Coordinates of C-alpha atoms and ligand atoms in Angstrom, one line a residue:
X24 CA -31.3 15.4 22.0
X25 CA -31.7 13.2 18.8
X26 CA -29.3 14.4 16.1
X27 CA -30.3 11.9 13.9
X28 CA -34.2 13.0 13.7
X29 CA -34.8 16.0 15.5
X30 CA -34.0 18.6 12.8
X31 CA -34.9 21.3 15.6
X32 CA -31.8 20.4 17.4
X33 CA -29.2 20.5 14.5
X34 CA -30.7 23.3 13.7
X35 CA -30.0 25.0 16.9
X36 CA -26.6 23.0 17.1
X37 CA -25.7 24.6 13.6
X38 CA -26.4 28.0 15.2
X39 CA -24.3 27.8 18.1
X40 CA -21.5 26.9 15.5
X41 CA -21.9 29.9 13.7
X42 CA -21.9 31.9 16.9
X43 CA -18.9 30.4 18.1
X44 CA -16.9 31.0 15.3
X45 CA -18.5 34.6 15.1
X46 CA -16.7 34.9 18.3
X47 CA -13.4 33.1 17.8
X48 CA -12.9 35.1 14.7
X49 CA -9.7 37.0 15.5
X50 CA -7.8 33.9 16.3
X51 CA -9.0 32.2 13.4
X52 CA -7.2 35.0 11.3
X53 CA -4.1 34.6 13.1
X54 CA -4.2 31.1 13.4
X55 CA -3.5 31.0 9.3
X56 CA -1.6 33.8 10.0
X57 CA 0.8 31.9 11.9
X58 CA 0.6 28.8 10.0
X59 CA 1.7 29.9 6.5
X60 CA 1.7 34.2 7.1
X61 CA -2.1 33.7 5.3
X62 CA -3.5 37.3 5.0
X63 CA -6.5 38.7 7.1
X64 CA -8.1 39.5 3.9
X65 CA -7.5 35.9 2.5
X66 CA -9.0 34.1 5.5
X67 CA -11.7 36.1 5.8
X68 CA -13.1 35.8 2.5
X69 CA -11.9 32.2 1.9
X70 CA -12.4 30.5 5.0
X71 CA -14.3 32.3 7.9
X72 CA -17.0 34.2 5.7
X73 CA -16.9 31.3 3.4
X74 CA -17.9 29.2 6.4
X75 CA -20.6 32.0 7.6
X76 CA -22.3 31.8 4.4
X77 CA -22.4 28.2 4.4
X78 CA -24.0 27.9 8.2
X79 CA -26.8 30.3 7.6
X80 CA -27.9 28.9 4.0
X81 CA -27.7 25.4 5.7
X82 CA -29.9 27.0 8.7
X83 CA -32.0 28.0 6.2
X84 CA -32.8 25.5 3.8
X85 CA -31.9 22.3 6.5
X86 CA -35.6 21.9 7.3
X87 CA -36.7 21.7 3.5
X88 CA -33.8 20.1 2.4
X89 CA -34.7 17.2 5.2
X90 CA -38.6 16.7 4.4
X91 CA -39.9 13.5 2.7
X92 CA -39.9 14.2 -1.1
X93 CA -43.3 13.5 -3.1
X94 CA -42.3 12.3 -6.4
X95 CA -44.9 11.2 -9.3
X96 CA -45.8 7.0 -9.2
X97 CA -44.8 4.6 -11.9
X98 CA -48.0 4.6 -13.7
X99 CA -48.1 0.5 -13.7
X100 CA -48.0 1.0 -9.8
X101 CA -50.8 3.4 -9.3
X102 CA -52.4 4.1 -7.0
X103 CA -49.8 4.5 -5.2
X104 CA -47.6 7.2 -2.9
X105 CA -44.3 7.8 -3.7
X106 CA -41.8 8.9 -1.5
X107 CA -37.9 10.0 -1.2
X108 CA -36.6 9.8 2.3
X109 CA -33.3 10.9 3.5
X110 CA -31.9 9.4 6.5
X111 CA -28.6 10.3 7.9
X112 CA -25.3 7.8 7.2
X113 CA -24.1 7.2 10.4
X114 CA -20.7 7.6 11.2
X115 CA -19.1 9.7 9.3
X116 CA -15.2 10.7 9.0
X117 CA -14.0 13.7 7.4
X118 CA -10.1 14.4 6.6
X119 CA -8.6 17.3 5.3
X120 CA -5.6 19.1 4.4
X121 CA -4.0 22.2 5.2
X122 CA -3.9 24.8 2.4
X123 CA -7.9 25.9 3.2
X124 CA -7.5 24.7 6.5
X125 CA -10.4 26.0 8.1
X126 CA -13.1 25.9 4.9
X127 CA -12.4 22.8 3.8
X128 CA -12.5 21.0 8.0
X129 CA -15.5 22.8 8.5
X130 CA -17.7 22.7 5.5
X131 CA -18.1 19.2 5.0
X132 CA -18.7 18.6 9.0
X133 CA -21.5 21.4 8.7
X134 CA -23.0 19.2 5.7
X135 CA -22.5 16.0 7.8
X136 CA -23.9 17.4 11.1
X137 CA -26.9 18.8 8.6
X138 CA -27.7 15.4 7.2
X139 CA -28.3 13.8 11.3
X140 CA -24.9 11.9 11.0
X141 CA -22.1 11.6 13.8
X142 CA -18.7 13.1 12.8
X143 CA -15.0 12.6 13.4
X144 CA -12.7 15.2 12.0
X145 CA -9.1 14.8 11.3
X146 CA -7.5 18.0 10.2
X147 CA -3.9 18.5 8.7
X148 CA -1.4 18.0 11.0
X149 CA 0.5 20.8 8.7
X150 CA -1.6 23.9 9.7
X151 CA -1.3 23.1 13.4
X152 CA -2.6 26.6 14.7
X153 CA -5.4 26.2 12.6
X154 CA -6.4 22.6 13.6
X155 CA -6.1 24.0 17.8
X156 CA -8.4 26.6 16.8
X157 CA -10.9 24.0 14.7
X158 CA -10.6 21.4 17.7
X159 CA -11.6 23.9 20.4
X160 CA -14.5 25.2 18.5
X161 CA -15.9 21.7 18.0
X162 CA -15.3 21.1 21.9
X163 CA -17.0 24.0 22.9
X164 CA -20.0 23.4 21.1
X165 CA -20.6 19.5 20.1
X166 CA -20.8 16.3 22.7
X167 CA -18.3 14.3 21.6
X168 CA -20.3 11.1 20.7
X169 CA -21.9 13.8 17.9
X170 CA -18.6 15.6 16.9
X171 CA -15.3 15.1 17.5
X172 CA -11.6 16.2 16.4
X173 CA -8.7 13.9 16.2
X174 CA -5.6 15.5 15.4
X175 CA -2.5 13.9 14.1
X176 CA -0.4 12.6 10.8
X177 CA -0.7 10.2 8.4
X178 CA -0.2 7.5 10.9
X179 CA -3.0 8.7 12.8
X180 CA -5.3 9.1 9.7
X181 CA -4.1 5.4 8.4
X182 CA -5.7 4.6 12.0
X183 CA -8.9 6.0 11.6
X184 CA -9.5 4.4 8.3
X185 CA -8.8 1.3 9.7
X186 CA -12.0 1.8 11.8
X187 CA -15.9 0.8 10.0
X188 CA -17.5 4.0 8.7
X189 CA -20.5 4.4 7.1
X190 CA -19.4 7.6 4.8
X191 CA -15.6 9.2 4.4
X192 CA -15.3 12.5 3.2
X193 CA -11.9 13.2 2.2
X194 CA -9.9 16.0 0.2
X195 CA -5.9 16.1 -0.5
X196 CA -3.7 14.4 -2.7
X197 CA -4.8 11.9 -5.1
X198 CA -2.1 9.7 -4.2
X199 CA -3.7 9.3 -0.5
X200 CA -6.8 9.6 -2.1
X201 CA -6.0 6.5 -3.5
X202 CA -5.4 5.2 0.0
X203 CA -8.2 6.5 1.5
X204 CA -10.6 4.7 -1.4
X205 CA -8.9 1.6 -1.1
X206 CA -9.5 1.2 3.1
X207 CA -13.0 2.6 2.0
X208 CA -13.4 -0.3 0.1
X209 CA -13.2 -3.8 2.4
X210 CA -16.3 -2.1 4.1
X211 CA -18.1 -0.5 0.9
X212 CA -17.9 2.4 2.9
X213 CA -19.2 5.7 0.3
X214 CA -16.7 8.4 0.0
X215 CA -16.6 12.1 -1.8
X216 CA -12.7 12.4 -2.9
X217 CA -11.8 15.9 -3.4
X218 CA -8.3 15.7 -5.1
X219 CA -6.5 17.8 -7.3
X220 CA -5.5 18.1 -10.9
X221 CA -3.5 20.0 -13.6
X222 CA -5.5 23.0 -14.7
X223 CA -5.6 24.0 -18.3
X224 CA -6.1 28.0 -18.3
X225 CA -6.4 29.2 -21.9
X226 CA -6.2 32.1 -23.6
X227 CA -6.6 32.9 -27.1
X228 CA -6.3 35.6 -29.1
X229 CA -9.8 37.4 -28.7
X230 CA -9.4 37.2 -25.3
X231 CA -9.4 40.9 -22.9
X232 CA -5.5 40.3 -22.4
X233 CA -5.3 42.9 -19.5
X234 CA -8.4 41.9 -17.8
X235 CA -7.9 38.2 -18.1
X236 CA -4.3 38.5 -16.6
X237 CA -5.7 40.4 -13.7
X238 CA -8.2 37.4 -12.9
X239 CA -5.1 35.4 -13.6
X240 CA -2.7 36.9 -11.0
X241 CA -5.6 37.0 -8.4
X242 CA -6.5 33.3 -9.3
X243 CA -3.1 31.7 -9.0
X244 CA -1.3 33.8 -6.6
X245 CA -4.0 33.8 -3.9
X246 CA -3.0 31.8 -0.9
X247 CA 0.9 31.5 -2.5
X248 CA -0.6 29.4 -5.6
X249 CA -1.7 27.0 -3.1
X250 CA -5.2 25.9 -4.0
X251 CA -6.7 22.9 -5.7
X252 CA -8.3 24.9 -8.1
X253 CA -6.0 27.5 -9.1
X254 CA -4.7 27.9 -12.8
X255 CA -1.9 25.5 -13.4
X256 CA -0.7 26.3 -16.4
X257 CA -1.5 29.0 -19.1
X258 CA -1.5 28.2 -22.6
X259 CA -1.6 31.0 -24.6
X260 CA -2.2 31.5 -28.5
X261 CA 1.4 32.9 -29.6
X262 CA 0.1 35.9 -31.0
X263 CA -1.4 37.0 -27.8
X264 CA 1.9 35.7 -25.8
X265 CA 4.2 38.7 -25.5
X266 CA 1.6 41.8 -24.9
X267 CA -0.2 38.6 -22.2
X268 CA 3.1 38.3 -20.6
X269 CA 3.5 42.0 -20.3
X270 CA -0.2 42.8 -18.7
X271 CA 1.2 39.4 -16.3
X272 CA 3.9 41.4 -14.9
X273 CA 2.1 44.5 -14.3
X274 CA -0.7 43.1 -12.4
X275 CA 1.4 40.9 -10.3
X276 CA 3.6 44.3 -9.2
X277 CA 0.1 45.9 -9.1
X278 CA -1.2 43.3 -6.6
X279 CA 2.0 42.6 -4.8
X280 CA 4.7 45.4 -5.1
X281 CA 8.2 45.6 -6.5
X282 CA 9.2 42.9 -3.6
X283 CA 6.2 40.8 -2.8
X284 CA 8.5 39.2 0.4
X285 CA 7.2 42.1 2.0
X286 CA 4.0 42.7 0.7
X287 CA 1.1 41.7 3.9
X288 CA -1.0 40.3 0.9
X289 CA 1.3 37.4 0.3
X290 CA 1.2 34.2 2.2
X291 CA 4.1 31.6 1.9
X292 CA 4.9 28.4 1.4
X293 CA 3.1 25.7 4.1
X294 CA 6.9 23.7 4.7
X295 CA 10.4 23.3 4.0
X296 CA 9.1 20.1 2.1
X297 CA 6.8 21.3 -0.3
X298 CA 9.0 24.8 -0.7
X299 CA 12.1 22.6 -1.7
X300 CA 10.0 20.6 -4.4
X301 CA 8.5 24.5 -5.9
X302 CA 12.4 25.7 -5.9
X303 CA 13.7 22.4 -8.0
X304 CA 10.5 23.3 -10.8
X305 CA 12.2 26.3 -11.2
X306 CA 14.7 26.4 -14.3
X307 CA 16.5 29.8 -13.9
X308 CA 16.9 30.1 -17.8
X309 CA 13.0 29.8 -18.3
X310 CA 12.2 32.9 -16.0
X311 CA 10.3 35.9 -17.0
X312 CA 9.4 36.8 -14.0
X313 CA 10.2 36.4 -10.2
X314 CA 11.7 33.5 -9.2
X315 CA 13.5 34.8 -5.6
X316 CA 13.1 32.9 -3.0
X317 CA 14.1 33.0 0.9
X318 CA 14.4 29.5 2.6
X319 CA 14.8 30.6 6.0
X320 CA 10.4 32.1 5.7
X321 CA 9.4 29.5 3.0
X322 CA 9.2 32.2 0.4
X323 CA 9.1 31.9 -2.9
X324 CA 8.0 35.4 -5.3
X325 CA 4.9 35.3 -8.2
X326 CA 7.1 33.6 -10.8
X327 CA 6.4 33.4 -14.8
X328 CA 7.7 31.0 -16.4
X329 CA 8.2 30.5 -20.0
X330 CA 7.6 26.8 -20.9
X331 CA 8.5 25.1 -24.1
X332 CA 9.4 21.6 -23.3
X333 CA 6.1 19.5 -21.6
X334 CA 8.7 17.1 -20.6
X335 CA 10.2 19.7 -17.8
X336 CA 9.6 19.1 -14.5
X337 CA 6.9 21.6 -13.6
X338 CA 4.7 20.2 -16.5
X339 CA 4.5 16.9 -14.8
X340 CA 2.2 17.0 -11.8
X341 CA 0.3 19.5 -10.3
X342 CA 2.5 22.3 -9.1
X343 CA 0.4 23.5 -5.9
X344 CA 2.6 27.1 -5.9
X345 CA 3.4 30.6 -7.1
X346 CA 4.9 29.0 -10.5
X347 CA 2.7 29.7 -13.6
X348 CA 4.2 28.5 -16.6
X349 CA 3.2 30.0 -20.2
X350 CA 2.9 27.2 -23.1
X351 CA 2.5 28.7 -26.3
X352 CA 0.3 27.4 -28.8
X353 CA -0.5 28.3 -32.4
X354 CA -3.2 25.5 -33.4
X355 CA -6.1 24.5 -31.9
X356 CA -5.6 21.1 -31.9
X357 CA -2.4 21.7 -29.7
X358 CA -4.8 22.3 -26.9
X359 CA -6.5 19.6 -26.8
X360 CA -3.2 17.5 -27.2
X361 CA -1.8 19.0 -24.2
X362 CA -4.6 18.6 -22.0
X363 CA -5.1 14.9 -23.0
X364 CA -1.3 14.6 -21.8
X365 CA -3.0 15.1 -18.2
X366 CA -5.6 13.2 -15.9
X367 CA -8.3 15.1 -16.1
X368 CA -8.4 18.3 -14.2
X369 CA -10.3 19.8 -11.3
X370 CA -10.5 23.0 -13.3
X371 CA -10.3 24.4 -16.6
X372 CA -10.5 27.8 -17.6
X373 CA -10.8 29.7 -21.2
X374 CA -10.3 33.4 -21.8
X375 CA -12.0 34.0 -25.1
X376 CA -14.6 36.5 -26.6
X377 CA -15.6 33.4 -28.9
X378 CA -18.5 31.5 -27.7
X379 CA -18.3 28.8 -29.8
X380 CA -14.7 28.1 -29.2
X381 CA -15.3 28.2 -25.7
X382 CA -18.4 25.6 -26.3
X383 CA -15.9 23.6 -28.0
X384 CA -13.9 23.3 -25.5
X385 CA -16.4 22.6 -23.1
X386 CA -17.7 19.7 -25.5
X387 CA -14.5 18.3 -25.6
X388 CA -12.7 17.8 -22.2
X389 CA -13.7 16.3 -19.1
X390 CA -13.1 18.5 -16.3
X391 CA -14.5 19.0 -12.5
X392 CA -15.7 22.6 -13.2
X393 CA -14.4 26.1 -14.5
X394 CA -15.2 29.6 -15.7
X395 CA -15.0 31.8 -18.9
X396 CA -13.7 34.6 -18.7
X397 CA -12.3 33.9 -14.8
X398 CA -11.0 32.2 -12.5
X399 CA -11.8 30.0 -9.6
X400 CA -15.2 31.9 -9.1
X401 CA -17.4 28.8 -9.8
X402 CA -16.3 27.7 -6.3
X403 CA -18.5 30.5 -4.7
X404 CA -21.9 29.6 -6.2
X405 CA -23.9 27.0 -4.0
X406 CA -26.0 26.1 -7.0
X407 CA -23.0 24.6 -8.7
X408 CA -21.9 21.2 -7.8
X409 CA -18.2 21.3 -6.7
X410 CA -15.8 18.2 -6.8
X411 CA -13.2 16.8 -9.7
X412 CA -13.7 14.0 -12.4
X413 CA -11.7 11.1 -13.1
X414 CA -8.0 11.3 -11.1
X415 CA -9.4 15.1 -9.5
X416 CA -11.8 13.3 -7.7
X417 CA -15.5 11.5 -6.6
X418 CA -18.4 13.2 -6.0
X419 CA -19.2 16.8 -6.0
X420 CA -20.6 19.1 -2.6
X421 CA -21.8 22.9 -2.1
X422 CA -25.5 24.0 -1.2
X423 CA -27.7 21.2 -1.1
X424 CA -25.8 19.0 -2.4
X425 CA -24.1 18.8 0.4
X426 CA -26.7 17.8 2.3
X427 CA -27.6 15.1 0.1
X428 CA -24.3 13.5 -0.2
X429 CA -23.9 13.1 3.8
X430 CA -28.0 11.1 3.4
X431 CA -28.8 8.0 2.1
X432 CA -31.8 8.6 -0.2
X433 CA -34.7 6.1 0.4
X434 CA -37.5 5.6 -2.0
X435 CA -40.7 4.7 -0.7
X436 CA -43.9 3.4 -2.7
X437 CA -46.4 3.3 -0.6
X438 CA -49.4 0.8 -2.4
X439 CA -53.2 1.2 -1.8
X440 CA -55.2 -1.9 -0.6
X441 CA -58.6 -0.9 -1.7
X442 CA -57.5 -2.2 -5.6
X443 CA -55.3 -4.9 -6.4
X444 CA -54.8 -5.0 -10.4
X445 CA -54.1 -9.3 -11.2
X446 CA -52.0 -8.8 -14.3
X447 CA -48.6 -9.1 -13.0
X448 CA -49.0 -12.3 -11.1
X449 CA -48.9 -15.7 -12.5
X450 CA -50.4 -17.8 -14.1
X451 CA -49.3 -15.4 -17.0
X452 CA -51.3 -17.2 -19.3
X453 CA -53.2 -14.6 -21.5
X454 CA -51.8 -11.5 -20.4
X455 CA -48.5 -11.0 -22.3
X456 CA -50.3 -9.3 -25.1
X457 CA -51.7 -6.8 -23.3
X458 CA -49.1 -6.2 -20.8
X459 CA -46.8 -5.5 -24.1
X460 CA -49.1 -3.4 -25.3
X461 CA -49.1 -1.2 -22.0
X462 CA -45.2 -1.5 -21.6
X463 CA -44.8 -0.1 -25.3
X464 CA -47.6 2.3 -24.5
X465 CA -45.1 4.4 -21.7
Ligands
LIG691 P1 -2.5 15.3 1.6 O1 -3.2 14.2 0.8 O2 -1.1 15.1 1.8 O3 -3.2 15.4 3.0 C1 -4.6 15.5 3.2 C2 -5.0 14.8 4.5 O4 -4.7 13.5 4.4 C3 -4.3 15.4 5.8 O5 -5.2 15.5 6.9 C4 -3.2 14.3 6.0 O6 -2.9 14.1 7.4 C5 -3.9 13.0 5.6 N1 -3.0 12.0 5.1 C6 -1.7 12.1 4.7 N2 -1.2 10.9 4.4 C7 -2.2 10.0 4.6 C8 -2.3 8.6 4.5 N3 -1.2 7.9 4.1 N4 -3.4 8.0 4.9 C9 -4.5 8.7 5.3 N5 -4.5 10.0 5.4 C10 -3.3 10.7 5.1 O7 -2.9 16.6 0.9 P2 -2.5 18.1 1.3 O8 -1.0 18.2 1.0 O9 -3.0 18.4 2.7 O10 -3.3 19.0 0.3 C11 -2.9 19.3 -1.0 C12 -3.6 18.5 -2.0 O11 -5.0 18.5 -1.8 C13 -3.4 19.0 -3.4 O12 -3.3 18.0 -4.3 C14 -4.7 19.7 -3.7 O13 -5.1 19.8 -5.1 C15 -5.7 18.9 -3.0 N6 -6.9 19.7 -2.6 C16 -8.1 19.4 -3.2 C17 -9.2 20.2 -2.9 C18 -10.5 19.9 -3.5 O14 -11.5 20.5 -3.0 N7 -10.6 19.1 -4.5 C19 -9.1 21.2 -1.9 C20 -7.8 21.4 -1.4 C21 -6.7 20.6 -1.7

């Protein structure tokens, strides 16, 4: 079978995917379980449903999303046909990292095997359960000159992008992002970088206090604070601050117990590595909240933070953990100081009843995407373009656009022969006047 141009076939291809992971559900779940204690109820609704959902709107829409596109002539070039085609990359490598292990490996091959292109797929080599799981699903159902799965470390990625592709597809770090731009470069190769950021999540003083601290918890204590898009840092108008930090508490021992180490809704931290760098963020004098930890399990509780010095560590780079730290603010103009003191973010999210301070907001700072009023939800909608700005990232994916990234789109004008209009070839002589008059006329 063609995968580049029979759309029949990756169709059915697509369908066997979602099949097969229909099956292998169960050891998806405790694949994550057993890579960083993820809970059933978080890999089903982040990674395996998430992936579900993506398959059969793909299966859906693949066939219209594929067709030639009709698009009005330039009116200088009727009569004409005009036509967008998209035609699949080529080769195309994907590499991704561990904390959505499963979503963010899959998703983008989905979109890639969509579009007609070949795929190579380099999970983390920190989720290892997850990437067994990933690699024999792919075996099972792709020939390996359409899909494969390469496992293995940095050195093993460094390898790969030492090889000619025609797109790279890439989320992590922006400091390998970097990399992987850079080895993308001496071949012009495209890429979509899906980094990360320092998200702004502010909350003023009309805000729903107890509402917005439940979205809060939920947002930056899902998956042990380890998501690209979770709230980084609150900052909170200081007369909202003390009944905020209350509500804070109380939905983090409503979501998580009086010990969330042995809650089965907390995951922990992926590695010794990354839990050591949380643990030194963590000034014991600035707690309001939490701050236990267990090294022998990589745990490390919901912890508040009270945070007046933006010199500190934890307000340096992204914090990728269960540490939220409150800055207080009294101004206006203290936000947007603060948030210019960062790259620009892969999120941003207000808590306000005050549309026009919101609009403000939204005017004024760049951002990849965010919510009012919540958090993280604006990752769920297929209709809105998802991917960072700036330092959090190139290019944006979801729905269709996903599609589209993974195709090259090829415009087509498609001339009659029965008329040939002389005005645009030489000798010119005579025909400025009029051909001004026609160009000032569109
Ligand atoms: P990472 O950059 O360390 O690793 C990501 C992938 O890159 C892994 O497969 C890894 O093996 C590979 N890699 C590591 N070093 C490499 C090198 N020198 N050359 C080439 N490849 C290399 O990121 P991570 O720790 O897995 O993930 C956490 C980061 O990812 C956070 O910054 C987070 O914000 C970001 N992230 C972004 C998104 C998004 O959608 N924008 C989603 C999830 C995570």
């Amino acid at each position: 079978m063609n995968y580049k141009s029979d759309i029949g076939y990756r169709k059915q291809i697509l369908t066997r995917i979602l099949n097969t992971i229909i099956v292998h559900e169960n050891e998806i779940v405790s694949a994550l379980k057993a890579d960083f204690n993820k809970p059933e109820f978080e890999t089903v609704v982040t990674e395996t449903s998430y992936v579900i959902s993506d398959l059969k709107n793909t299966i859906k829409n693949i066939s219209t999303w594929a067709k030639p596109k009709s698009v009005f002539p330039f009116v200088l070039n009727i009569p004409s046909s005009d036509t967008i085609y998209k035609e699949p990359y080529g080769k195309v490598l994907v590499i991704s990292p561990w904390n959505y292990p499963f979503q963010l490996a899959l998703c983008p091959v989905i979109a890639a095997v969509a579009a007609g292109n070949q795929v190579v797929l380099k999970p983390s080599e920190l989720t290892p359960n997850t990437a067994a799981i990933i690699h024999k699903i792919i075996s099972e159902v792709f020939p390996e000159d359409h899909v494969s799965v390469i496992q293995g470390n940095a050195e093993v990625a460094t390898q790969l992008l030492e090889q000619r592709w025609d797109y790279i597809f890439f989320t992590g770090s922006v400091a390998v992002g970097k990399i992987v731009a850079q080895a993308a470069a001496k071949n012009l190769t495209p890429v979509t970088l899906e980094l990360g950021g320092k998200n702004p999540c502010i909350v003023d003083e009309t805000a729903n206090l107890q509402l917005a601290a439940k979205r809060i918890v939920w947002g930056k204590f899902v998956n042990c604070g380890q998501t690209c898009i979770a709230p980084d840092y609150i900052l909170v108008h200081q007369k909202s601050k003390s009944q905020f930090i209350n509500y804070l508490k109380a939905e983090i021992t409503n979501a998580y117990g009086e010990n969330p180490e042995i809650s089965p809704d907390f995951a922990r931290i992926i590695n010794t590595k990354n839990w050591t760098r949380l643990v030194k963020m963590i000034e014991p004098d600035k707690v309001i909240f939490g701050g236990q930890y267990n090294n022998e399990t990589n745990y490390l509780a919901p912890t508040l933070i009270e945070e007046n010095n933006l010199d500190s560590l934890i307000m340096q780079d992204e914090i990728f953990g269960p540490i939220l730290p409150i800055v207080t603010y009294t101004e206006e103009s203290e936000i947007d100081s603060i948030i210019a003191r960062y790259e620009k973010p892969l999120g941003l999210y207000i808590f306000s009843e005050r549309k026009k301070f919101c609009d403000t907001i939204i005017a004024k700072h760049s951002f990849g995407g965010g919510c009012i009023n919540d958090t993280m939800i604006h990752f769920s909608n297929k209709k809105l373009p998802f991917g960072g700005v700036g330092h959090s990232g190139i290019g944006a994916y979801h729905g269709k656009l996903s599609f589209d990234i993974f195709s090259h789109h090829k415009g087509v004008v498609k001339k009659a022969t029965w008329i040939d209009l002389p005005l645009r070839y030489a000798p010119y002589k005579g025909k400025l006047a009029t051909v001004k008059k026609i160009l000032n006329w569109l």
